Structure formats: structure tokens, C-alpha cells
mmCIF file of N, CA and C and ligand atoms in Angstrom:
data_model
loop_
_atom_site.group_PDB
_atom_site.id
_atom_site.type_symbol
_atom_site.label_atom_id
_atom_site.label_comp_id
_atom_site.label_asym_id
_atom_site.label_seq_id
_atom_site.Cartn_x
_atom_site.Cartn_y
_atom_site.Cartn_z
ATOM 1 N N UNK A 1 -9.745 -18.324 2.259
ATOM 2 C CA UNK A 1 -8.412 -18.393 2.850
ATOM 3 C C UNK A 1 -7.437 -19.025 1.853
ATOM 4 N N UNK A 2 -6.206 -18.410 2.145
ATOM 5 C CA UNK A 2 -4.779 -19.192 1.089
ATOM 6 C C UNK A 2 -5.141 -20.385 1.205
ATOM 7 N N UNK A 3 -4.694 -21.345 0.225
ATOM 8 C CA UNK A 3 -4.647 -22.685 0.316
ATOM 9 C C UNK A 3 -3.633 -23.093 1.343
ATOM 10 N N UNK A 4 -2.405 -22.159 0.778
ATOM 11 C CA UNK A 4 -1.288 -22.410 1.630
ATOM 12 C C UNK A 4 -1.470 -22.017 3.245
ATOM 13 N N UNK A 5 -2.192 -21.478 3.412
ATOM 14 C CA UNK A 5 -2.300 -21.057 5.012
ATOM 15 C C UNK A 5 -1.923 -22.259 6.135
ATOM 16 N N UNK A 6 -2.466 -23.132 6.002
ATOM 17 C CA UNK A 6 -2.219 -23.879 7.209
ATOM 18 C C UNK A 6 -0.693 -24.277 7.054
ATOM 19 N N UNK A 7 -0.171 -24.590 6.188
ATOM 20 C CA UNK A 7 0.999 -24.954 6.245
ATOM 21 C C UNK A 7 2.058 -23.859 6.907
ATOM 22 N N UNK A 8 1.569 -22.676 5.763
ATOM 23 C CA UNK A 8 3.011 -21.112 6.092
ATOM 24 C C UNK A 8 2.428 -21.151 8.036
ATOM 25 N N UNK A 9 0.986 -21.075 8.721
ATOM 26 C CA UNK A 9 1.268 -20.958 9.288
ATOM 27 C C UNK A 9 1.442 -21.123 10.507
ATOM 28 N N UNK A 10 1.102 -22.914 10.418
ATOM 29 C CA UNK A 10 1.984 -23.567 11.472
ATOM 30 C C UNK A 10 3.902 -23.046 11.254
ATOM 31 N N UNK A 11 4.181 -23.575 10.084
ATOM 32 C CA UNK A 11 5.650 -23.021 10.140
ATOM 33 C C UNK A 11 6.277 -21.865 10.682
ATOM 34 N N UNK A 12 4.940 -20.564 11.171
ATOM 35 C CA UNK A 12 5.371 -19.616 11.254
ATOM 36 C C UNK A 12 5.246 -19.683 12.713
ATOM 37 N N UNK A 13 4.559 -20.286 13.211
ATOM 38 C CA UNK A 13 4.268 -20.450 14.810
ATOM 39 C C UNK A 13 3.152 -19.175 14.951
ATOM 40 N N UNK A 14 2.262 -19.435 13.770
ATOM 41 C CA UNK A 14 0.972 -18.388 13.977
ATOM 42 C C UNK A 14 1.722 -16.971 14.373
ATOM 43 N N UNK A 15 2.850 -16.622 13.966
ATOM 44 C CA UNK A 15 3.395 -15.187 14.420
ATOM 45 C C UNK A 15 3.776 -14.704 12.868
ATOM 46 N N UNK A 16 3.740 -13.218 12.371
ATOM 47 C CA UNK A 16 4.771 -12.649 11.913
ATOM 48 C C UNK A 16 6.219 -12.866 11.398
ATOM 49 N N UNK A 17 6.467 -13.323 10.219
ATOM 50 C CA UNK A 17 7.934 -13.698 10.076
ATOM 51 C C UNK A 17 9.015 -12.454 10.043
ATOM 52 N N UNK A 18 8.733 -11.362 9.466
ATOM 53 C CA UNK A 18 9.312 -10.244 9.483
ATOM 54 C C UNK A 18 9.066 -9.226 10.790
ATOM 55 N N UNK A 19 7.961 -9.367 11.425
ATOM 56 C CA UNK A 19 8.126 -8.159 13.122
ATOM 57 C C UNK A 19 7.282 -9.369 14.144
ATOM 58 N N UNK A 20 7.279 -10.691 13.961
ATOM 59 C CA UNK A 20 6.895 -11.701 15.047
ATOM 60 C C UNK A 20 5.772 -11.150 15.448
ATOM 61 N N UNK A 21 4.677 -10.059 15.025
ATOM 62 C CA UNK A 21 3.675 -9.928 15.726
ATOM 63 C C UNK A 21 3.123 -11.609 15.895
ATOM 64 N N UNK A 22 2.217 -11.689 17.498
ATOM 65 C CA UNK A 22 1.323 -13.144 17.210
ATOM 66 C C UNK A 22 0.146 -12.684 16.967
ATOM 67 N N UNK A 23 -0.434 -13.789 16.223
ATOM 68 C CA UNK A 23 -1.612 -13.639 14.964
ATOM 69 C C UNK A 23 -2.850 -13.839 16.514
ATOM 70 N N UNK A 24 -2.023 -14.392 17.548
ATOM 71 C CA UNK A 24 -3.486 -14.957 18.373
ATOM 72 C C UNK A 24 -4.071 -14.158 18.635
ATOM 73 N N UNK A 25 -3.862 -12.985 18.555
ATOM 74 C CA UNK A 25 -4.627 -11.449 19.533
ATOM 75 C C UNK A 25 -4.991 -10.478 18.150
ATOM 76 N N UNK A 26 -5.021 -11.059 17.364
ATOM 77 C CA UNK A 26 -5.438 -10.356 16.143
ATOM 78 C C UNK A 26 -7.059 -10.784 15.859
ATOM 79 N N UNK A 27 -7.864 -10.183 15.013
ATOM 80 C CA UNK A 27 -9.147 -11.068 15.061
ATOM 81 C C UNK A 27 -9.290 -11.043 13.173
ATOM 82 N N UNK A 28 -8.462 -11.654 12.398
ATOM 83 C CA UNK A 28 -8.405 -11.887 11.855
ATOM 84 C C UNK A 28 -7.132 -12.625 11.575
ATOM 85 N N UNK A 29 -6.832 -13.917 10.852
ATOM 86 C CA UNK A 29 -5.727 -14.520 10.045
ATOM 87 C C UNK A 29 -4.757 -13.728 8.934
ATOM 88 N N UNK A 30 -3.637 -14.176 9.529
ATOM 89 C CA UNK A 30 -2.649 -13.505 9.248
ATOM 90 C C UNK A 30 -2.695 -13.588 7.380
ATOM 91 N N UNK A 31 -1.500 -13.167 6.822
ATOM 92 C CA UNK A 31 -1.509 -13.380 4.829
ATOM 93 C C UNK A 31 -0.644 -14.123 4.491
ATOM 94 N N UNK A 32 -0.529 -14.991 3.604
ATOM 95 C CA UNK A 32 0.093 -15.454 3.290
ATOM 96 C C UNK A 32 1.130 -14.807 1.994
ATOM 97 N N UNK A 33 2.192 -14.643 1.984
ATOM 98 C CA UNK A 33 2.804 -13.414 1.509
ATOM 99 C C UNK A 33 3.686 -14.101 0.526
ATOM 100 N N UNK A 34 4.065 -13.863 -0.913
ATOM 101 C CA UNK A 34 4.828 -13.764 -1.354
ATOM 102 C C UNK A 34 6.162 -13.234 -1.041
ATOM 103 N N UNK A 35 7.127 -13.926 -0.833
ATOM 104 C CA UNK A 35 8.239 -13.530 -0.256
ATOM 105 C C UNK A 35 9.469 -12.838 -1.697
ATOM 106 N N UNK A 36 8.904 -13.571 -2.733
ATOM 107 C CA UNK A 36 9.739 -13.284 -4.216
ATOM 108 C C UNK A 36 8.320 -13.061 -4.968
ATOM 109 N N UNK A 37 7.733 -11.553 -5.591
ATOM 110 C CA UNK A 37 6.665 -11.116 -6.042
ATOM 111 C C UNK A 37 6.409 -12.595 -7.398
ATOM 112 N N UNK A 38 4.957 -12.693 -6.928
ATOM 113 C CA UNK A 38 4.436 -13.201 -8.494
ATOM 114 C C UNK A 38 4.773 -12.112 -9.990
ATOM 115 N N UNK A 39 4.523 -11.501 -9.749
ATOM 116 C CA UNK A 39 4.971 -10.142 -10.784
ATOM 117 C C UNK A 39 6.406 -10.901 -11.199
ATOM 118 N N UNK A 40 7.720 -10.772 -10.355
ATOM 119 C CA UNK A 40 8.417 -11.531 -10.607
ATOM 120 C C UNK A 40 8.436 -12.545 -10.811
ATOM 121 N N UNK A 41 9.946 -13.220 -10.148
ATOM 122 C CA UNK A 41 9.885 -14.720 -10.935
ATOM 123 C C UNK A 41 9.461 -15.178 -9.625
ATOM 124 N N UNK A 42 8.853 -15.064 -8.317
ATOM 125 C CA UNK A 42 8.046 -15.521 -7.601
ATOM 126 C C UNK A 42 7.437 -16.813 -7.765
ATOM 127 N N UNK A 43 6.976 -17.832 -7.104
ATOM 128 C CA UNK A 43 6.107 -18.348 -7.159
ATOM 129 C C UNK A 43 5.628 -19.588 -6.159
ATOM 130 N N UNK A 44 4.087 -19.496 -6.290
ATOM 131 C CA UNK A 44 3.595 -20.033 -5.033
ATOM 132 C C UNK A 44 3.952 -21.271 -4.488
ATOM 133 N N UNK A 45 5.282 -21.354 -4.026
ATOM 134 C CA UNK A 45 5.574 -22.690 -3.460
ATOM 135 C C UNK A 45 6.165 -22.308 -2.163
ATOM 136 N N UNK A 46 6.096 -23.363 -1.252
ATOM 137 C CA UNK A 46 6.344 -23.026 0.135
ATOM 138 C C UNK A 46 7.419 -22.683 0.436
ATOM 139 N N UNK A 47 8.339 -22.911 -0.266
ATOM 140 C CA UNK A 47 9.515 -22.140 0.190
ATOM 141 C C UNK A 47 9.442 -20.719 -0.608
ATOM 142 N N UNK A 48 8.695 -19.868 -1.498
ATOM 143 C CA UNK A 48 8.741 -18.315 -1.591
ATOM 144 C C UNK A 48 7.020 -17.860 -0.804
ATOM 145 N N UNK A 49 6.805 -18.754 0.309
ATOM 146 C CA UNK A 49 5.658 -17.928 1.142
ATOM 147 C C UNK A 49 6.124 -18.380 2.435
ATOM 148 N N UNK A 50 5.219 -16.347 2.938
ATOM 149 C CA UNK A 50 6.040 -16.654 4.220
ATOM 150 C C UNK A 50 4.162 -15.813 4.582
ATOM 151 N N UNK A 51 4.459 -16.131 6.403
ATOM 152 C CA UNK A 51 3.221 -15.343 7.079
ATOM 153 C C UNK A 51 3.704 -13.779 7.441
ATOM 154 N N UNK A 52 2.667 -12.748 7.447
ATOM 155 C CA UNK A 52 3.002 -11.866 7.501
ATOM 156 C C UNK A 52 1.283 -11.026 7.971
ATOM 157 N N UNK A 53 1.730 -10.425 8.631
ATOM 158 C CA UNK A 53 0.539 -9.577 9.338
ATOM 159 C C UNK A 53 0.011 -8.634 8.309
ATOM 160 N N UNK A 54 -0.717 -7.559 8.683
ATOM 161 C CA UNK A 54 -1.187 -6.778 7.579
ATOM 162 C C UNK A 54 -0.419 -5.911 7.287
ATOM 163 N N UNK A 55 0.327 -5.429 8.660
ATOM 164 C CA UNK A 55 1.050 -4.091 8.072
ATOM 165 C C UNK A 55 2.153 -3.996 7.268
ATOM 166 N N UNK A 56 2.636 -5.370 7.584
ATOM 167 C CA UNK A 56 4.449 -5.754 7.316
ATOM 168 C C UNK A 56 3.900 -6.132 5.866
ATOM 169 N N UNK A 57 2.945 -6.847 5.525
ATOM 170 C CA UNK A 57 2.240 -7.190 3.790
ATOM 171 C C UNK A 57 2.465 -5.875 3.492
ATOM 172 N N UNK A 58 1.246 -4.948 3.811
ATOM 173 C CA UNK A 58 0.898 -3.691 3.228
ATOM 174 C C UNK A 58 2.178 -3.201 2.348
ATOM 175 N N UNK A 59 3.161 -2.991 3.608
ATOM 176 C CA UNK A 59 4.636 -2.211 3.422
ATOM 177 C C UNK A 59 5.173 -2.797 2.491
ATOM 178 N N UNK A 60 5.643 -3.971 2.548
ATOM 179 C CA UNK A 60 6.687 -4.986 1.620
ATOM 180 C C UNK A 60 5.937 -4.789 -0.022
ATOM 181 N N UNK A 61 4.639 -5.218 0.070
ATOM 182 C CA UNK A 61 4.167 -5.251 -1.172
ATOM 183 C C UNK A 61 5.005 -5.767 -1.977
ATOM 184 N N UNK A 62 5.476 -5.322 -3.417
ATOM 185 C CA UNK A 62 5.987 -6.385 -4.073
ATOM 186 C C UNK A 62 7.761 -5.913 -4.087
ATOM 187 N N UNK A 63 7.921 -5.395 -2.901
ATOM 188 C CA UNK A 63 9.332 -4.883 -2.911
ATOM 189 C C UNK A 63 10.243 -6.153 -2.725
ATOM 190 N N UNK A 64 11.739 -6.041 -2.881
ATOM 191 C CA UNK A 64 12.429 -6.989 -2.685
ATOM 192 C C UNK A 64 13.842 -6.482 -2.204
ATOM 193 N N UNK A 65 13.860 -4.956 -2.216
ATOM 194 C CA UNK A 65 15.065 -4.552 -1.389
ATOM 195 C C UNK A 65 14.480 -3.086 -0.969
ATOM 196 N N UNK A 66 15.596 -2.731 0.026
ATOM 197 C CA UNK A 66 15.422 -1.127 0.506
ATOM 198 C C UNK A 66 16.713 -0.907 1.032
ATOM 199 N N UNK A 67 16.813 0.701 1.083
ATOM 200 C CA UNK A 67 18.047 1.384 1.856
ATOM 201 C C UNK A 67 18.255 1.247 3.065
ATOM 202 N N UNK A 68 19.374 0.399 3.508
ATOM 203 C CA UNK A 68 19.852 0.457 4.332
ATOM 204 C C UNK A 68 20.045 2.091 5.361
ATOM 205 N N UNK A 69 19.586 2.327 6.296
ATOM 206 C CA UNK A 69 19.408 3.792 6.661
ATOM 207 C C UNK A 69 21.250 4.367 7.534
ATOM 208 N N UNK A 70 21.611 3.211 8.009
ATOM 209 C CA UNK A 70 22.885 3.117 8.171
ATOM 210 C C UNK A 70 23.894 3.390 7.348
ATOM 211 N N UNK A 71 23.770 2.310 6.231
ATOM 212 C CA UNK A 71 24.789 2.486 4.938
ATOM 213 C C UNK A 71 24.688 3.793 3.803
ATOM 214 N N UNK A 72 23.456 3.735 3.783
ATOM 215 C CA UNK A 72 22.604 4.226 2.192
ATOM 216 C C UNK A 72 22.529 3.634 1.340
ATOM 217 N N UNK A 73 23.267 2.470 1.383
ATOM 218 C CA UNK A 73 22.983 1.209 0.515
ATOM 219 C C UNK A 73 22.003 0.481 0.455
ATOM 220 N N UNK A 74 21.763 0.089 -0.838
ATOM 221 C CA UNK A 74 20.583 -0.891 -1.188
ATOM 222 C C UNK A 74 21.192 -2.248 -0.904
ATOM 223 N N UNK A 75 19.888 -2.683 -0.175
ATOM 224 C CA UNK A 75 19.842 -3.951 0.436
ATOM 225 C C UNK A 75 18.624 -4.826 0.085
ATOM 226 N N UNK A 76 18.888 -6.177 -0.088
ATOM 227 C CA UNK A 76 18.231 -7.076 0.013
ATOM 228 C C UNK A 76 17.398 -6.967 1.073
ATOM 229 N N UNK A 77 15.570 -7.414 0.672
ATOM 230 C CA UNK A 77 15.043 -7.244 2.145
ATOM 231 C C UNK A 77 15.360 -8.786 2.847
ATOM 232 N N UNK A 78 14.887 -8.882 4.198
ATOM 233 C CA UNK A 78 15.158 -10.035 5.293
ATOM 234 C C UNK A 78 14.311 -11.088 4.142
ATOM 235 N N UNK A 79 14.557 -12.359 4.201
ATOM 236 C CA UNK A 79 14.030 -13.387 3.388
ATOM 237 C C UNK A 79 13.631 -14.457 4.749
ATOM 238 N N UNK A 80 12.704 -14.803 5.020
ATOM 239 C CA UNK A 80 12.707 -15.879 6.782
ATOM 240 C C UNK A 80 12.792 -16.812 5.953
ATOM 241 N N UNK A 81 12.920 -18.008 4.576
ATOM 242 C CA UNK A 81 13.156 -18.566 4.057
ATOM 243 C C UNK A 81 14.388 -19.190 4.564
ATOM 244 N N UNK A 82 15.061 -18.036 4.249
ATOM 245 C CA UNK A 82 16.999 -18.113 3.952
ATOM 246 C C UNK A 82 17.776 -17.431 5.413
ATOM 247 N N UNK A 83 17.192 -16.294 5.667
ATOM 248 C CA UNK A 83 17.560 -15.387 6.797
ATOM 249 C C UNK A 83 17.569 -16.022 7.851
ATOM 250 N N UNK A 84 18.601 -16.111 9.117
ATOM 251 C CA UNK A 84 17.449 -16.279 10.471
ATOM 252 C C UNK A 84 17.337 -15.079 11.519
ATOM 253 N N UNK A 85 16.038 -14.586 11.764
ATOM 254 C CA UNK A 85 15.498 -13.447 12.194
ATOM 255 C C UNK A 85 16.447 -13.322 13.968
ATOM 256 N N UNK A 86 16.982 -13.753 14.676
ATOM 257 C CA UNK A 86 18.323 -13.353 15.838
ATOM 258 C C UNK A 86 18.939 -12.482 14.866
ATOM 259 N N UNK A 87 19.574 -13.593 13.916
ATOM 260 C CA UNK A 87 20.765 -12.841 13.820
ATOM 261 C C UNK A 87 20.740 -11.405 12.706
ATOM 262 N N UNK A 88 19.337 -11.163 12.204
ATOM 263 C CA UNK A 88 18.893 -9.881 11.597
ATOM 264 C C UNK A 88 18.678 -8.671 12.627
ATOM 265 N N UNK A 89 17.764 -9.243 13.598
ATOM 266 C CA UNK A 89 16.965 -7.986 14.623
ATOM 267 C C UNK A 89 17.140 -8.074 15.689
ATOM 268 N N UNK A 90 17.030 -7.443 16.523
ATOM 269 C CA UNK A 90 16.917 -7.882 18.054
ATOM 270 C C UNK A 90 16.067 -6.953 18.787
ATOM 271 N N UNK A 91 15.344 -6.777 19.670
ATOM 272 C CA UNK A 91 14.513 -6.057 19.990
ATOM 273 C C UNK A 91 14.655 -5.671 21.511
ATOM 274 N N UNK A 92 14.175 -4.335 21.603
ATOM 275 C CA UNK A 92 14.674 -3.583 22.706
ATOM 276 C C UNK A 92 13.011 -3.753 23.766
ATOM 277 N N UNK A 93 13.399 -4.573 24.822
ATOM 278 C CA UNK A 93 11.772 -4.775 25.181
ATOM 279 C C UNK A 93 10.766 -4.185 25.762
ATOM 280 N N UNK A 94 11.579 -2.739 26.697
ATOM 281 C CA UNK A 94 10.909 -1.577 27.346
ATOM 282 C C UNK A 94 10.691 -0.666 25.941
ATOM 283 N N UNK A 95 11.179 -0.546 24.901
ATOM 284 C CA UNK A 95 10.858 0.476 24.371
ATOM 285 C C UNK A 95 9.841 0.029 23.211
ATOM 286 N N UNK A 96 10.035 -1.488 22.759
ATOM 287 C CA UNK A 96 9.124 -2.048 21.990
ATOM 288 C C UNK A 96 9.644 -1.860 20.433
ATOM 289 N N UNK A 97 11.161 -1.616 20.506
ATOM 290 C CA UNK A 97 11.530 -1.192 19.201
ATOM 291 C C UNK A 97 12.259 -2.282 18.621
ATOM 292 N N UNK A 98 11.820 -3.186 17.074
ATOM 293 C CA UNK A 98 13.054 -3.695 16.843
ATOM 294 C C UNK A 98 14.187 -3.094 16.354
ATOM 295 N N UNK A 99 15.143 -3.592 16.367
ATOM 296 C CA UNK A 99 16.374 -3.421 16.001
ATOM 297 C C UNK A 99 17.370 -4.107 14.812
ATOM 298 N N UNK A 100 17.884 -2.895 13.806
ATOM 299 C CA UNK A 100 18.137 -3.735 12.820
ATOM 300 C C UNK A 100 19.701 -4.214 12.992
ATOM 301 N N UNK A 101 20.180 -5.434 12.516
ATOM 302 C CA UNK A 101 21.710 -6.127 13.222
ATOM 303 C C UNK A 101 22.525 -6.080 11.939
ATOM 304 N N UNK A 102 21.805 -6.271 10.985
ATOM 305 C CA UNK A 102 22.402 -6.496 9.678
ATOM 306 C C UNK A 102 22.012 -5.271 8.752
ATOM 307 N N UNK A 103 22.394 -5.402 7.441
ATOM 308 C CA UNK A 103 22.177 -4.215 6.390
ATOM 309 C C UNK A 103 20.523 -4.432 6.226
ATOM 310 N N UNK A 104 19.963 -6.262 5.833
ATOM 311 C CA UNK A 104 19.084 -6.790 5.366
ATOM 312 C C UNK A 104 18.222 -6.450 6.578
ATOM 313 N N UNK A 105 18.434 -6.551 8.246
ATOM 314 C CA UNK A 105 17.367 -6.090 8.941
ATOM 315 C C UNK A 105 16.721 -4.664 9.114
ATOM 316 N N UNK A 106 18.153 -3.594 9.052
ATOM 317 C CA UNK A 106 17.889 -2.519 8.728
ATOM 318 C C UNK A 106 16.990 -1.700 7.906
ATOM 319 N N UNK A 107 17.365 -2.197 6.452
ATOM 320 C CA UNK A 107 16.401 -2.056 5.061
ATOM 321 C C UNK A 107 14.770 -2.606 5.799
ATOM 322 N N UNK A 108 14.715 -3.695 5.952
ATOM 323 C CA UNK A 108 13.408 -4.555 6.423
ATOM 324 C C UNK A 108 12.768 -3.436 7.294
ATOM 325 N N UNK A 109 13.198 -3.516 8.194
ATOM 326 C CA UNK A 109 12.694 -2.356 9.091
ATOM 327 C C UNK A 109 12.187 -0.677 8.615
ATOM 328 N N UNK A 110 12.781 -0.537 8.015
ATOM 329 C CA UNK A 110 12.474 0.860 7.331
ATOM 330 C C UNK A 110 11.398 0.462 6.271
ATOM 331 N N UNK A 111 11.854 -0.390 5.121
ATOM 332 C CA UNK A 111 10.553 -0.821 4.196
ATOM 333 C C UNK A 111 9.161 -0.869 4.667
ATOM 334 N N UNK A 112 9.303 -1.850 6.064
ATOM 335 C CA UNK A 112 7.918 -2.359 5.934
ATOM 336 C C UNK A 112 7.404 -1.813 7.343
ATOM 337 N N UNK A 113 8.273 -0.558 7.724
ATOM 338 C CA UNK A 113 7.521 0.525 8.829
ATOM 339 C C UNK A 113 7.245 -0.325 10.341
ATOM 340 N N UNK A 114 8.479 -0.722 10.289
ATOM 341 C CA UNK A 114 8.399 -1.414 11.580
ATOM 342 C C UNK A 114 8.363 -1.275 13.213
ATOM 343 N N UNK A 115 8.705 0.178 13.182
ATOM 344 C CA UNK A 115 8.823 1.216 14.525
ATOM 345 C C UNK A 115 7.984 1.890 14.505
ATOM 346 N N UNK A 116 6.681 2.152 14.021
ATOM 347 C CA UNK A 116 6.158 3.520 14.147
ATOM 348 C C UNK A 116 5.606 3.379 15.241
ATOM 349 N N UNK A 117 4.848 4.725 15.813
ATOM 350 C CA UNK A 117 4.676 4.960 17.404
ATOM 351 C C UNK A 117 3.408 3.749 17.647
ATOM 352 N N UNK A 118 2.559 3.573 16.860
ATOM 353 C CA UNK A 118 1.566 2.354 16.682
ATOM 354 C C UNK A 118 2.113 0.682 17.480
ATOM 355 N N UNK A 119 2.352 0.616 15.974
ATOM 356 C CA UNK A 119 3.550 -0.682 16.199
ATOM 357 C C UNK A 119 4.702 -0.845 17.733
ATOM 358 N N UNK A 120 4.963 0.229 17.981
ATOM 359 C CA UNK A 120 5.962 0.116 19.342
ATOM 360 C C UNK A 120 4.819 0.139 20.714
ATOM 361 N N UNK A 121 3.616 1.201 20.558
ATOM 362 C CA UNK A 121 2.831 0.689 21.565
ATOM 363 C C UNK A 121 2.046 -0.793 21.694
ATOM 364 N N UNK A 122 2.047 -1.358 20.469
ATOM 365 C CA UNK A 122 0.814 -2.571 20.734
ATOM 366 C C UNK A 122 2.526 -3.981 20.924
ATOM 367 N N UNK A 123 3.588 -3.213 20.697
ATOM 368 C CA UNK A 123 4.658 -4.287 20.927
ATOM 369 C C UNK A 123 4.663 -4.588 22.711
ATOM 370 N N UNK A 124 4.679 -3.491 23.308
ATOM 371 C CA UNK A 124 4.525 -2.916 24.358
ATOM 372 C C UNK A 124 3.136 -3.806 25.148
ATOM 373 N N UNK A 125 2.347 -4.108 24.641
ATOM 374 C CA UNK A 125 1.370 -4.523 25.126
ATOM 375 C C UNK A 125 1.506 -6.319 24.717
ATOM 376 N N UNK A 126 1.577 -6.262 23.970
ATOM 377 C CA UNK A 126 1.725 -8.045 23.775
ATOM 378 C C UNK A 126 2.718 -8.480 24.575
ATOM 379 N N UNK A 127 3.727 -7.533 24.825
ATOM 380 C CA UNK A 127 4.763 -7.805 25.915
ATOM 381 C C UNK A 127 4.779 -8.049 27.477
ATOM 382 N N UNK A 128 3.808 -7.078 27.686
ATOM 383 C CA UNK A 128 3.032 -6.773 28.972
ATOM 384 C C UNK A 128 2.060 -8.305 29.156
ATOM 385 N N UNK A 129 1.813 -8.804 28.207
ATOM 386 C CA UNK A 129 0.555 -10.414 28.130
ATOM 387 C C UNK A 129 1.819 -11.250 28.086
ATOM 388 N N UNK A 130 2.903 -11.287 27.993
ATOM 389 C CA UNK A 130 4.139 -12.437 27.689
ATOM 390 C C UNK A 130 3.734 -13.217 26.233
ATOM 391 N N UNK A 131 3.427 -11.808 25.496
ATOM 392 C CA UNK A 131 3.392 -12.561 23.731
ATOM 393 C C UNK A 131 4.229 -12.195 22.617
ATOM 394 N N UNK A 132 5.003 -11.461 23.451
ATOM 395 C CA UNK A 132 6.625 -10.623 22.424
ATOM 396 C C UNK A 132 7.456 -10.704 23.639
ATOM 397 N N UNK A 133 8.914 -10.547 22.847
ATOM 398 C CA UNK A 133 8.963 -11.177 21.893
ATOM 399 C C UNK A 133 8.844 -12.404 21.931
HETATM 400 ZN ZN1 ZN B 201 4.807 -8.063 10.819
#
């Protein structure tokens, strides 16, 4: 396990910083994620790691912006560092979809495949347990 784990993820409230999945109904521990790539000028200190589930890791990988699908503009992705996730997303709770508020939630959302029919059914269900949002 990360070294950093216990720290990112008490801070994270054991959830998802980028789609709030909670880690409790998962049967494995969440990742501890580079939020600014090591590749880059990244580096492992608690303020450039954040928690992040598998899929939202997978997606992001060592990206650091995406197209806004609204604008067509390139955007900065969401940073939970710097960002605060209200005023990025908001989420629609019968349909299980988040919603992007800003350019930066928008991009986020599209990058790291945050709606797919998957993701909106198991939102749907953690919702149904009172664990989303
Ligand atoms: Zn996620």
C-alpha cells in the first residue's frame, strides 16, 4: 500500500475526489493518485496526491487537461487540492449523472469517463444504500 494512503485517505473521507465514489463498498483500497504527473514536475507530497478510485486513475492517467465539450476549449482538469468539487459538479440523483458547472468540471468529466452507462448504474445504487452523493 501507498505510504501516503492513510493520510490522502482520511482527507478524502475514504471517497473519490474527482466522482466521490465511496471506497466502503469497494473490496479493494482506493489509489493514491498523482494529481500533477511524476513524469512532470509532480511530486509526492500531500498536497499533489489525491484519492481516486480505479476508473477515474485509469482515465486521468498522467493527463492534466481536456476539452471542455461545451466550449471546445482546453481546460485544466478539476485539481481537489485547489478546486472545490460543489462548485465544479453537481449531480443529478435519479439519473446518477454528474454534472459539469465549470469548464474544469466539464473537461474532468469527459477525461476520466465519468457518465458511462456503468458508472451511472452503480451511482444509482450507492444512492439507493444512502452512499451518494
Ligand atoms: Zn472516481
Amino acid at each position: 500500500m501507498n505510504a501516503h494512503y492513510p493520510v490522502v485517505a482520511t482527507r478524502a473521507g475514504h471517497r473519490c475526489e474527482y466522482c466521490r465514489a465511496p471506497e466502503a463498498i469497494f473490496n479493494f483500497p482506493f489509489e493514491v493518485e498523482h494529481i500533477v504527473p511524476t513524469g512532470s514536475t509532480g511530486t509526492s507530497t500531500d498536497d499533489n496526491l489525491a484519492l481516486a478510485g480505479r476508473s477515474c486513475n485509469l482515465f486521468k492517467a498522467d493527463c492534466r487537461e481536456a476539452v471542455d465539450p461545451e466550449t471546445g476549449l482546453t481546460s485544466p482538469l478539476f485539481n481537489p487540492r485547489v478546486d472545490d468539487w460543489t462548485e465544479s459538479f453537481s449531480v443529478d440523483r435519479s439519473r446518477g449523472t454528474i454534472l459539469g458547472l465549470t469548464p474544469k468540471g466539464r473537461a474532468t468529466i469527459e477525461r476520466l469517463r465519468m457518465n458511462t452507462p456503468s458508472q451511472l448504474e452503480a451511482r444509482r445504487q450507492w444512492a439507493r444504500l444512502g452512499l451518494f452523493p
